Coordinates of C-alpha atoms in Angstrom, one line a residue:
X76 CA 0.0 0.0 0.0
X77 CA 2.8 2.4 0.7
X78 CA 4.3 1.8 -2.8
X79 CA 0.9 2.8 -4.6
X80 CA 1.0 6.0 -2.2
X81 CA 4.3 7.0 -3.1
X82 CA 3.5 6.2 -6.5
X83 CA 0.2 7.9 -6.8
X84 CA 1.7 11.0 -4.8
X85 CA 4.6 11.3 -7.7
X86 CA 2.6 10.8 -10.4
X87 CA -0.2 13.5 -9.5
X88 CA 2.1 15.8 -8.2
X89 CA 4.2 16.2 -11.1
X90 CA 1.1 16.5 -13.5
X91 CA 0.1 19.5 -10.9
X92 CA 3.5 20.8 -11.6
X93 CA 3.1 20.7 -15.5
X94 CA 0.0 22.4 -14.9
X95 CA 1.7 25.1 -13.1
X96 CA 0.7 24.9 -9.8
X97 CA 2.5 24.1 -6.8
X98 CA 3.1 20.2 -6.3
X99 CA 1.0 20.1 -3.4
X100 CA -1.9 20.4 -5.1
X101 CA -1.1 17.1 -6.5
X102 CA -0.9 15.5 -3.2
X103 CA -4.2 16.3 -1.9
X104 CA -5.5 15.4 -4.9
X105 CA -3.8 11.9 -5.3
X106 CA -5.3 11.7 -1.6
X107 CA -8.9 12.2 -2.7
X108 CA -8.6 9.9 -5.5
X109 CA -7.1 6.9 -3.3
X110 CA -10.0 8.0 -1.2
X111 CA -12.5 7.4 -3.4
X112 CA -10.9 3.7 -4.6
X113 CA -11.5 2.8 -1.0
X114 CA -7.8 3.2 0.5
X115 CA -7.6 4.5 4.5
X116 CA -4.3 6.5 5.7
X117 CA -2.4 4.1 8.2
X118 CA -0.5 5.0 11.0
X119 CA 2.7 5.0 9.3
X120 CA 1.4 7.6 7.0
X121 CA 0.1 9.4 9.8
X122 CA 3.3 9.2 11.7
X123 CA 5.4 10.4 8.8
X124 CA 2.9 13.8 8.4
X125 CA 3.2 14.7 12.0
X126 CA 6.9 14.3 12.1
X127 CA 6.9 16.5 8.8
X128 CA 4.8 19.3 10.5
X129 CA 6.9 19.3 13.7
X130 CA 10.2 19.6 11.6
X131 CA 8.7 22.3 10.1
X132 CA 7.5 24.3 12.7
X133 CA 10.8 24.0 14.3
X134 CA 12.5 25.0 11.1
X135 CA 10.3 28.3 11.5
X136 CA 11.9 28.6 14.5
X137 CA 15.3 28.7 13.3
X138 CA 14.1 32.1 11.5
X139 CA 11.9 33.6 13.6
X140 CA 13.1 36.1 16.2
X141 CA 11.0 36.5 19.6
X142 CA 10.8 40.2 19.0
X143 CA 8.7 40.1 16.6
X144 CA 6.2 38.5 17.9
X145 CA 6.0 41.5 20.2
X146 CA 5.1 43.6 17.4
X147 CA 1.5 44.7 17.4
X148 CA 1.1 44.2 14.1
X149 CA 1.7 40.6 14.8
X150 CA -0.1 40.2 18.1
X151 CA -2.7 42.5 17.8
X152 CA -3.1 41.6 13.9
X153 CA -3.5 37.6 14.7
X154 CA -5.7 38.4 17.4
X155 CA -8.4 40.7 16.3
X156 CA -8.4 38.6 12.7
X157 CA -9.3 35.5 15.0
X158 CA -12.4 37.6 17.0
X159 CA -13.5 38.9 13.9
X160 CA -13.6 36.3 11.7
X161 CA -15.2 33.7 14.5
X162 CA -18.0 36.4 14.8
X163 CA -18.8 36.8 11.4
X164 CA -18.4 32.9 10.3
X165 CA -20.7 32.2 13.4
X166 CA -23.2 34.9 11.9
X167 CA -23.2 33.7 8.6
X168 CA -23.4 29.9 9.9
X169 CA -26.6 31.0 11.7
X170 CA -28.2 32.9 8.6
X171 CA -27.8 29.7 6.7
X172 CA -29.5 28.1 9.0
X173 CA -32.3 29.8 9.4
X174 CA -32.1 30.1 5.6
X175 CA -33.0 26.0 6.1
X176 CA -29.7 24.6 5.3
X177 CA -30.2 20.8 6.3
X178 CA -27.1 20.2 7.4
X179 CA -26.7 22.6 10.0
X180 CA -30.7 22.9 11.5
X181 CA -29.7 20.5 14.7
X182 CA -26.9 22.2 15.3
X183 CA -27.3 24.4 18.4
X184 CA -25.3 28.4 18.6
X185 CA -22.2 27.1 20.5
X186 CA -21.4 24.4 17.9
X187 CA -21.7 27.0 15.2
X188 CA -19.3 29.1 17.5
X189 CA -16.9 26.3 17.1
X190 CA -16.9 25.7 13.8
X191 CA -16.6 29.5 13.1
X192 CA -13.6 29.3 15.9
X193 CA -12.2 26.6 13.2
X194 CA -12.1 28.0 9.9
X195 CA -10.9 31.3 11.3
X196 CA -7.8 29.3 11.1
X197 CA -4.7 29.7 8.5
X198 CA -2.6 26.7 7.2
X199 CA 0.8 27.3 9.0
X200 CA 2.1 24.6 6.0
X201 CA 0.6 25.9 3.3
X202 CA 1.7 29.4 4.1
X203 CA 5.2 28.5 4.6
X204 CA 5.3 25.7 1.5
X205 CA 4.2 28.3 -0.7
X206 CA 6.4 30.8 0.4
X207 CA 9.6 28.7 0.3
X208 CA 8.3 27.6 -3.4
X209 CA 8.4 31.2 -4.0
X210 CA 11.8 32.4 -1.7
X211 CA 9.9 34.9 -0.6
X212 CA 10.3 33.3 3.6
X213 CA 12.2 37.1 4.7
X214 CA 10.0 39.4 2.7
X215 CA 8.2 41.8 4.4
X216 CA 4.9 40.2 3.9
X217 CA 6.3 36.7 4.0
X218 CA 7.6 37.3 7.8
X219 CA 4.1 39.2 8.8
X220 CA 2.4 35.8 7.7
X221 CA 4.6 33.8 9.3
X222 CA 4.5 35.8 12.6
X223 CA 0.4 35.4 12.6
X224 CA 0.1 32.2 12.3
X225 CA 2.4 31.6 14.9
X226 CA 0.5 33.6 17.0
X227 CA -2.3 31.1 15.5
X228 CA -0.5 28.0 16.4
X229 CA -0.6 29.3 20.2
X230 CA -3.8 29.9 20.0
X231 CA -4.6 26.2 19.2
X232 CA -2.4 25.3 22.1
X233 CA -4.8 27.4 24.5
X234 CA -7.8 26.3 23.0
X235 CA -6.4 22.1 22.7
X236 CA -5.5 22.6 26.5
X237 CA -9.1 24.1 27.3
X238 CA -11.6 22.3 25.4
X239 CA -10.2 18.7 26.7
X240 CA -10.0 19.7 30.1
X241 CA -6.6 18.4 30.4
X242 CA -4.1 21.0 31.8
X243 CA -0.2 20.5 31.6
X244 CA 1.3 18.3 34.3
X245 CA 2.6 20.7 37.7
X246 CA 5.9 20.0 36.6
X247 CA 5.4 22.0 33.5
X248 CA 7.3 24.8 35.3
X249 CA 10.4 23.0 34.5
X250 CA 10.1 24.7 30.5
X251 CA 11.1 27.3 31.6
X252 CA 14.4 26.1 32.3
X253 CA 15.2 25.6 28.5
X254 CA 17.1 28.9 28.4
X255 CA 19.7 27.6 30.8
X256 CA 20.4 24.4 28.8
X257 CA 20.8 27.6 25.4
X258 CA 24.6 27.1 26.1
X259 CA 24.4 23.5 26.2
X260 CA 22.5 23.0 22.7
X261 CA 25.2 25.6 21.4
X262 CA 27.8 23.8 21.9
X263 CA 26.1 20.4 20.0
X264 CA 25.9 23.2 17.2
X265 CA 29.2 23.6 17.1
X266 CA 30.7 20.2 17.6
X267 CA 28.6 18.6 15.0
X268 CA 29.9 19.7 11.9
X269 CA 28.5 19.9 8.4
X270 CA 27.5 16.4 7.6
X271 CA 25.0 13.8 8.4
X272 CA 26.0 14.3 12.6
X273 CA 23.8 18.1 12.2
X274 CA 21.0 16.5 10.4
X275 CA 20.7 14.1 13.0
X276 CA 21.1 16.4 15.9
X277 CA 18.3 19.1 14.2
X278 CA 15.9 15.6 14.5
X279 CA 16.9 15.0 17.9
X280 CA 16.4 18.5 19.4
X281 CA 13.4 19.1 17.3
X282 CA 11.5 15.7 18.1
X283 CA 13.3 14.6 21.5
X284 CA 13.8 17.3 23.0
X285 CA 11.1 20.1 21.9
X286 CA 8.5 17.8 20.8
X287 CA 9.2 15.4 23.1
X288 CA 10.0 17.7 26.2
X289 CA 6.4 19.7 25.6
X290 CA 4.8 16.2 25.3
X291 CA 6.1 14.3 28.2
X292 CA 4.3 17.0 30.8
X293 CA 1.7 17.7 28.4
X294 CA 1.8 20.6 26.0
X295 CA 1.1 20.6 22.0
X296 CA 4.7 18.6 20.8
X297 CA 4.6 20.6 17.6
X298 CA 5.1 23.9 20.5
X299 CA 7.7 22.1 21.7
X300 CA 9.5 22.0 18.6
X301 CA 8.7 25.6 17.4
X302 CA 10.2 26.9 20.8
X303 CA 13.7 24.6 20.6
X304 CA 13.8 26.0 17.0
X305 CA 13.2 30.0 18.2
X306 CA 16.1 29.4 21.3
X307 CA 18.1 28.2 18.5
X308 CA 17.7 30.9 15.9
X309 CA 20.4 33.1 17.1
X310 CA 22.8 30.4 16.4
X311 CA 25.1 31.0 13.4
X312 CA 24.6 27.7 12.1
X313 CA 20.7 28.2 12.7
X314 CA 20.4 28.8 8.9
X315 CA 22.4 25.5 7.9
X316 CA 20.4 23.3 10.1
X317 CA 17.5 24.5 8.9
X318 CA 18.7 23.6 4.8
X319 CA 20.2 20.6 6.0
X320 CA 16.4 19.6 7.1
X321 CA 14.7 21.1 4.2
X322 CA 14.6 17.7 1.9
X323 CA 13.6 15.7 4.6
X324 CA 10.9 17.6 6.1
X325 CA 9.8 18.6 2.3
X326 CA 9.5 14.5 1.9
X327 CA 7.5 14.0 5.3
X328 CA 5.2 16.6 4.3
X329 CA 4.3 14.9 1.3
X330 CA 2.7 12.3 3.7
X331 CA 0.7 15.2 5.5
X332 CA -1.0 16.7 2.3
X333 CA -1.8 12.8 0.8
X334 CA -3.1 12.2 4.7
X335 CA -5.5 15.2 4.6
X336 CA -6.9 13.7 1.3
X337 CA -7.5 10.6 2.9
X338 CA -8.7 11.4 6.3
X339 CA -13.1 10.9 5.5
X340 CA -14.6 9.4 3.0
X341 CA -16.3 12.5 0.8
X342 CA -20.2 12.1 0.8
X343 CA -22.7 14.4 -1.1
X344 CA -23.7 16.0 1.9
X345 CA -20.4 16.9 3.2
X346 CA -19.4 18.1 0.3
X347 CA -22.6 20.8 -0.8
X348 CA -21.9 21.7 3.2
X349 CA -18.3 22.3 2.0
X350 CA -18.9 24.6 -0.8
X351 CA -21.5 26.7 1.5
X352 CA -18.1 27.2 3.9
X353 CA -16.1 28.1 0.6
X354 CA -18.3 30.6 0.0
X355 CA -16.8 32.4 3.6
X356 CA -13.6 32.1 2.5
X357 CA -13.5 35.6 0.6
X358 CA -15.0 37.0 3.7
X359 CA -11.6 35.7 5.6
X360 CA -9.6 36.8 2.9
X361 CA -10.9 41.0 3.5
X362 CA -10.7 40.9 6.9
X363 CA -7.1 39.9 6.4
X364 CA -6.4 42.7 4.2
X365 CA -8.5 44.9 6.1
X366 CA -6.5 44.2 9.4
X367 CA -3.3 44.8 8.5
X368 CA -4.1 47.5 6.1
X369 CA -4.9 49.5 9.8
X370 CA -1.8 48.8 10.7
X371 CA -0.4 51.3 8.0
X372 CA 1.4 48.5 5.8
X373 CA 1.0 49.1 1.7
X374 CA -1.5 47.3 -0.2
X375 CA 1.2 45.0 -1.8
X376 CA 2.4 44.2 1.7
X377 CA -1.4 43.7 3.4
X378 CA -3.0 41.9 -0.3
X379 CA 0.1 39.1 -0.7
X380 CA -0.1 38.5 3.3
X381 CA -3.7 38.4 2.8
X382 CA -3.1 36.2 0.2
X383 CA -0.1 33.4 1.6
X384 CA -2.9 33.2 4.5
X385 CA -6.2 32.6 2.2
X386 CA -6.8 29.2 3.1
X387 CA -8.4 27.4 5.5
X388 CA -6.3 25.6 8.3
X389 CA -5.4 21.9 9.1
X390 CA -6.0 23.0 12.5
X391 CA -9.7 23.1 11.7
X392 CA -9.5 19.1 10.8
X393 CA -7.9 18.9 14.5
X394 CA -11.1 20.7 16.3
X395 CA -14.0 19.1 14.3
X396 CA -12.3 15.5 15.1
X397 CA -12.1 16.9 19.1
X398 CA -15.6 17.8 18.7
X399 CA -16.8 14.9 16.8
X400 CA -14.9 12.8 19.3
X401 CA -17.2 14.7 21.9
X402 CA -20.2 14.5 20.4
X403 CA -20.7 18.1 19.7
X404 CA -20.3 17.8 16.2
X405 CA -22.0 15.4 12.9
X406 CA -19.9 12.9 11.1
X407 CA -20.3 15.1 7.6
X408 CA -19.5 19.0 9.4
X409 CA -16.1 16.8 10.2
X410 CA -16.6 15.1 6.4
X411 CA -17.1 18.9 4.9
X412 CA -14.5 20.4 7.2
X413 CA -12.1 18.1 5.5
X414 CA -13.0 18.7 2.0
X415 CA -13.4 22.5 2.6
X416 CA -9.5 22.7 4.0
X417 CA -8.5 20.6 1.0
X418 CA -10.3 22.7 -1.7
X419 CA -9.3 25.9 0.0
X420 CA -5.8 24.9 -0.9
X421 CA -6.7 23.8 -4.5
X422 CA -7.9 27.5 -4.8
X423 CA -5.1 29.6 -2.6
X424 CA -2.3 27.8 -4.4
X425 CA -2.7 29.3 -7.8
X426 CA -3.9 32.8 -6.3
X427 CA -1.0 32.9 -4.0
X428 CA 1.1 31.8 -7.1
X429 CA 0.1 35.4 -9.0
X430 CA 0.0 37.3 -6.2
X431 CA 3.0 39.8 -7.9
X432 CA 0.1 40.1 -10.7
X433 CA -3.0 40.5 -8.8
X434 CA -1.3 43.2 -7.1
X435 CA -0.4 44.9 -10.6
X436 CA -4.4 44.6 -11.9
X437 CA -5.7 45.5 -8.4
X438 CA -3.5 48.3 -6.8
X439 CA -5.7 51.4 -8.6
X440 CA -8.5 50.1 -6.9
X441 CA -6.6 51.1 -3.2
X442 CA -5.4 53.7 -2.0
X443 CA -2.0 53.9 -0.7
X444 CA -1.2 55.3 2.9
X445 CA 1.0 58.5 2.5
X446 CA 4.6 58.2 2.8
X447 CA 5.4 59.1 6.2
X448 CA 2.5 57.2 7.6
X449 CA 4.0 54.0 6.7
X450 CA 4.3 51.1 8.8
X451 CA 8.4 50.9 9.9
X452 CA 8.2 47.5 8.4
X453 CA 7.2 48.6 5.3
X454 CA 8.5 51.8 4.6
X455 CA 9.9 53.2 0.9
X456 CA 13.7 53.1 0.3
X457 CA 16.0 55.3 -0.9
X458 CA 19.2 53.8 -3.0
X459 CA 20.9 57.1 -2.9
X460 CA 23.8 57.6 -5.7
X461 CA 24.3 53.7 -6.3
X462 CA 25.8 52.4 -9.6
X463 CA 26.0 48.8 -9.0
X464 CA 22.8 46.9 -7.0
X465 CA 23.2 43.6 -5.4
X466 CA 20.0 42.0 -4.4
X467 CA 20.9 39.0 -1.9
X468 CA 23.8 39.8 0.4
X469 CA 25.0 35.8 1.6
X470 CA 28.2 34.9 0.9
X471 CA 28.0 35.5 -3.2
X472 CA 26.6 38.9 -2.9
X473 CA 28.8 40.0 0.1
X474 CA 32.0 38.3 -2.0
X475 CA 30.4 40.5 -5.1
X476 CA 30.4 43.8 -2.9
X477 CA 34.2 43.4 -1.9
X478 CA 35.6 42.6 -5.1
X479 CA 33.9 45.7 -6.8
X480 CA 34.7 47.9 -3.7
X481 CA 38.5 46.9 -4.1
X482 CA 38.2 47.6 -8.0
X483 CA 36.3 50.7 -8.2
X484 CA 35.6 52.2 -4.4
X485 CA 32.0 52.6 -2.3
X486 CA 29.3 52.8 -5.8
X487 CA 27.7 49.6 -4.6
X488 CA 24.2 49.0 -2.4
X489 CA 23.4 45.5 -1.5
X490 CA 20.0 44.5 -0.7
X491 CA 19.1 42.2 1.8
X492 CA 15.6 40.5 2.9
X493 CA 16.3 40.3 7.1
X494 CA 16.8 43.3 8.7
X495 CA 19.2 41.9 11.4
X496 CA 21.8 40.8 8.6
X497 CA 20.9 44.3 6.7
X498 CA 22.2 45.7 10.3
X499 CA 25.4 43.4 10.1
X500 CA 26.6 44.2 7.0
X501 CA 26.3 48.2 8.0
X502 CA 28.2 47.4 11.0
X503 CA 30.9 46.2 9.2
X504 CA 30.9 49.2 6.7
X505 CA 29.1 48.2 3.7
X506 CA 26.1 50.0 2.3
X507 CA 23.4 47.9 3.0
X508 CA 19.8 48.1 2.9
X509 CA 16.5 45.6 3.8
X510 CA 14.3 46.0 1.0
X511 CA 12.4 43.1 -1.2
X512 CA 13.8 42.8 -4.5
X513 CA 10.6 41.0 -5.9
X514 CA 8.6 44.0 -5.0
X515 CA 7.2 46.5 -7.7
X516 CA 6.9 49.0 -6.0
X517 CA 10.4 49.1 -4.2
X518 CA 11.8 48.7 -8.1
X519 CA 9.7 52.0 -8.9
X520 CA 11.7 53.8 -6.1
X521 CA 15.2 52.1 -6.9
X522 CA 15.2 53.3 -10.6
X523 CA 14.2 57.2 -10.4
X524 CA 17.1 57.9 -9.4
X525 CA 19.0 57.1 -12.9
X526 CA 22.0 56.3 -12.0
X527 CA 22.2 52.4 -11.4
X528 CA 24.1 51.3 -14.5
X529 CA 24.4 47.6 -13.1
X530 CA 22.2 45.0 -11.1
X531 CA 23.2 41.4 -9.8
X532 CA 20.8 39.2 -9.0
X533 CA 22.4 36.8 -6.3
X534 CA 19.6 36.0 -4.1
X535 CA 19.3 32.4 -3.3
X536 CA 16.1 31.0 -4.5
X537 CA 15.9 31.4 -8.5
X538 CA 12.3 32.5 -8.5
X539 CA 13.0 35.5 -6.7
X540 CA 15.8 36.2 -9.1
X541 CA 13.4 35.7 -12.0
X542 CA 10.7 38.1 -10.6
X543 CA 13.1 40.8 -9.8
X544 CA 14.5 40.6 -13.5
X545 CA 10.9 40.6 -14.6
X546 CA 10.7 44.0 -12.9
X547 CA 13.4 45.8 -14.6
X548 CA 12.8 44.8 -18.0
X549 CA 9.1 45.6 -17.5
X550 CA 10.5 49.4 -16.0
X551 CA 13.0 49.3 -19.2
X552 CA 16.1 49.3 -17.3
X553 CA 18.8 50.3 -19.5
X554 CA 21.9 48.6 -17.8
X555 CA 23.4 45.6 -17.4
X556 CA 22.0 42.6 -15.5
X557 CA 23.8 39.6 -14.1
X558 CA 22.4 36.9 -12.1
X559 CA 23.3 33.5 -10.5
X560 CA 22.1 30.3 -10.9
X561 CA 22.6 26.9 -9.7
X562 CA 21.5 24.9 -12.7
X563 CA 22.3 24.6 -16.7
X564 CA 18.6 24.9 -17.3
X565 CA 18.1 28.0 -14.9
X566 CA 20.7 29.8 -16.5
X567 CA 18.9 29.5 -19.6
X568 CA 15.8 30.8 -18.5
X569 CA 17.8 33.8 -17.3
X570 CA 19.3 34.5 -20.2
X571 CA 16.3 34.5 -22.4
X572 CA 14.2 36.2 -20.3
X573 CA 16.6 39.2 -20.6
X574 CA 19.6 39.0 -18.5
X575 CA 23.0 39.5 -20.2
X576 CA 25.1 37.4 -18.4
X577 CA 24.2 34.1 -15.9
X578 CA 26.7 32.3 -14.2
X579 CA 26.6 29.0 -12.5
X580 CA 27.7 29.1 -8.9
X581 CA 29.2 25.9 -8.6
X582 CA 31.5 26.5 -12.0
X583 CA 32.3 30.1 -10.7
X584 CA 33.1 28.5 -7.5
X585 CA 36.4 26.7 -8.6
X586 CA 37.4 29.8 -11.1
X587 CA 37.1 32.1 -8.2
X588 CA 39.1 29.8 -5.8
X589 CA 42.0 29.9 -8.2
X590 CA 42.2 32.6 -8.9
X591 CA 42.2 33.3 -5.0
X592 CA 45.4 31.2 -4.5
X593 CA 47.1 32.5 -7.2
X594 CA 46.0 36.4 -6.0
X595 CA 47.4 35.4 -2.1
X596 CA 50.2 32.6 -2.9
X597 CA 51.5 34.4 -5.9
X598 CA 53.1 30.4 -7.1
X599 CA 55.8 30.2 -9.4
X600 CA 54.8 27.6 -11.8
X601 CA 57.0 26.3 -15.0
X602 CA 54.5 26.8 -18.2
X603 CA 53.4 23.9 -20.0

């Protein structure tokens, strides 16, 4: 049974691919499908998509500072979304109801209360899959998703804890020794190298010692795992745990899409009852944008956040099986829960896909805040006198930056995602600012100022590097663009798609490393 899962998860999710949408699209699908030929999850399956979601919450972690969560943007943001939206699902729950919807006429006010509670809800994996698909994880809006459903995911832990009566174990108190042991886990960081030995420790803190820790006196384990990750994130070898875990918790999380798909068995009545929920989905979707445009962000910033978090949540699978388990809830509100999570995906994965170009088509319709009323996450940039851009300051950009400030003095600007690292590379004399390069409207701002006669596109994920070149040849820029790439085929696509030089890092790796021996050793060697 496992081989026709693997097989049937391949197969569909590659067809999804072709069809330009993200892969797991596929999965869910090849989930319903086995559904339908009669095939059940099993517990291996299961087991595989929990360990997937709790590697992934504590790769969050890795990149997520505790400050921000402080930000009442983030708090405040999370937090009124999830009153509002409850109240308004519950109301509109209640006016189908009287409307005669069959499915919901024996259920009394505080179950509709619960499943409003539900699908006010984001998927925390969907948000973040997309996102990575897109390397847009540091943007601006990427981190203000991320940072509300985390706010999100504690909200489940309050409501888990409430609703089954169960409160942690008394000697819960002992979490908040963690800190101490900071030092300790540090040091493992340190001493485990490069290799298989820090892919093996990431699994042991984040399942054995987060997950684990937060389970053994009673918590939410997948807590557990997005704490170790956040006590960890300061660590410089943070960011290389969390690559060295990306294939396997991308593989594991495979299992966790295919498991949704298989989770009920759809039925005509869950199903109409799951369409009636889609049609609240928009209604999520507004009061998204409408939150966080009070909070002074543009209306790129509030519509792609509104966007990476238009879906409805896993999570809401978690509190109609409680409740069904309890006897508050019908077999088909779980049934249509299910398939209303699922679709919501099939539809938020395209739409977060073209976010760049709904903004385009939709921004006349908004009006932005002024200037100097922007959020101070979110304000415009100023490049200054700048001849030579570098979006993506890790190592390549930051090597890029020296060699041209050795050859021709201070003309360059780099331009990094993360503020923190933005504030590094100042420190240590560079011009550096945080901006996102796969923003329009920061590409607007960069150009006016006519005098950036080069840009290299170094960031790390190719699609961002695409997007960004799709922005200056869209503004006509009339210099010259170089970008980086990791594969024959992605070089390509650079090249036709309008940049006039593309350069493989890996090749460029072993030119530029003799070249450094030669520069330093200065050999004598006899010619050939």
């Amino acid at each position: 049974m496992d081989l026709v899962f693997i097989s049937a998860a391949f197969i569909v999710g590659y067809i999804a691919q072709k069809c330009h949408l993200p892969p797991l699209v596929g999965f869910l699908i090849a989930g319903f499908a086995l559904n339908l030929y009669g095939f059940e999850s099993n517990q291996t399956l299961a087991t595989l998509a929990d360990l997937g979601v709790t590697l992934m919450l504590f790769t969050i972690g890795l990149k997520l500072e505790v400050k921000s969560l402080l930000e009442k943007e983030i708090w405040a943001g999370a937090t009124i979304h999830n009153l509002l939206s409850t109240g308004v699902f519950t109301l509109a729950l209640m006016g189908f109801k009287y409307l005669g919807l069959t499915s919901l006429a024996e259920i009394p006010f505080t179950s509709l209360l619960l499943i409003g509670f539900a699908l006010s809800f984001s998927s925390t994996v969907f948000a973040v899959k997309s996102l990575q698909e897109k390397g847009e994880m540091n943007s601006t809006y990427g981190t203000l998703a991320i940072g509300i459903l985390v706010m999100q995911d504690i909200f489940a832990v309050i409501f888990l804890t409430a609703s089954t009566g169960k409160l942690p174990e008394w000697y819960a108190i002992g979490l908040f020794a963690l800190p101490l042991l900071r030092p300790l886990f540090f040091r493992l960081l340190e001493k485990a190298g490069h290799g298989e030995l820090l892919v093996l420790l990431g699994i042991f803190l984040a399942l054995v010692v987060g997950a684990g820790g937060f389970q053994l006196v009673g918590m939410k384990p997948d807590l557990g795992a997005l704490v170790l990750g956040m006590m960890l994130a300061q660590h410089s070898k943070a960011s290389e745990l969390s690559k060295a875990l990306f294939n396997l918790k991308e593989l594991f999380l495979v299992c966790f899409f295919l498991n949704i798909g298989l989770a009920e068995k759809p039925t005509l009545t869950g199903f109409l009852l799951a369409i009636v929920l889609m049609i609240l989905l928009p209604l999520k979707g507004a009061l998204y944008f409408w939150v966080l445009n009070r909070f002074h962000f543009r209306v790129r910033t509030s519509l792609l956040s509104s966007l990476s978090l238009f879906n409805f949540s896993e999570f809401g699978l978690i509190v109609g099986g409680l409740a069904f388990k309890l006897g508050w809830l019908p077999g088909d509100i779980l049934v249509a829960i299910a398939i209303a999570v699922s679709l919501s995906f099939l539809i938020a994965a395209p739409l977060s896909r073209k976010g760049n170009e709904i903004y385009q088509h939709t921004s006349q319709w908004f009006n932005e805040p002024q200037p100097e009323a922007l959020n101070q996450r979110d304000s415009v940039i100023n490049p200054g006198e700048a001849q030579v851009i570098i979006l993506g300051m890790g190592r390549i950009g930051t090597g890029a930056y020296d060699e041209f400030y050795s050859r021709y003095g201070n003309i360059c600007l780099g331009v990094e995602l993360r503020e923190d690292a933005s504030k590094q590379h100042r420190n240590e004399g560079r011009n550096v600012i945080s901006g996102d390069a796969t923003d329009p409207d920061f590409w607007a701002r960069v150009l006016h100022t006519g005098n950036v006669k080069m840009v290299l596109l170094a960031m790390p994920h190719h699609q961002a590097n695409q997007i960004a070149l799709a922005q200056l040849k869209k503004r006509h820029f009339s210099g010259q663009i170089a970008a980086i790439a990791e594969y024959p085929d992605q070089m390509n696509n650079l090249l036709e798609e309008g940049a006039h030089a593309a350069f493989n890092i890996y090749s460029e790796a072993g030119t530029g490393f003799a070249r450094h021996v030669c520069d330093h050793l200065q050999p004598t060697f006899a010619r050939d």
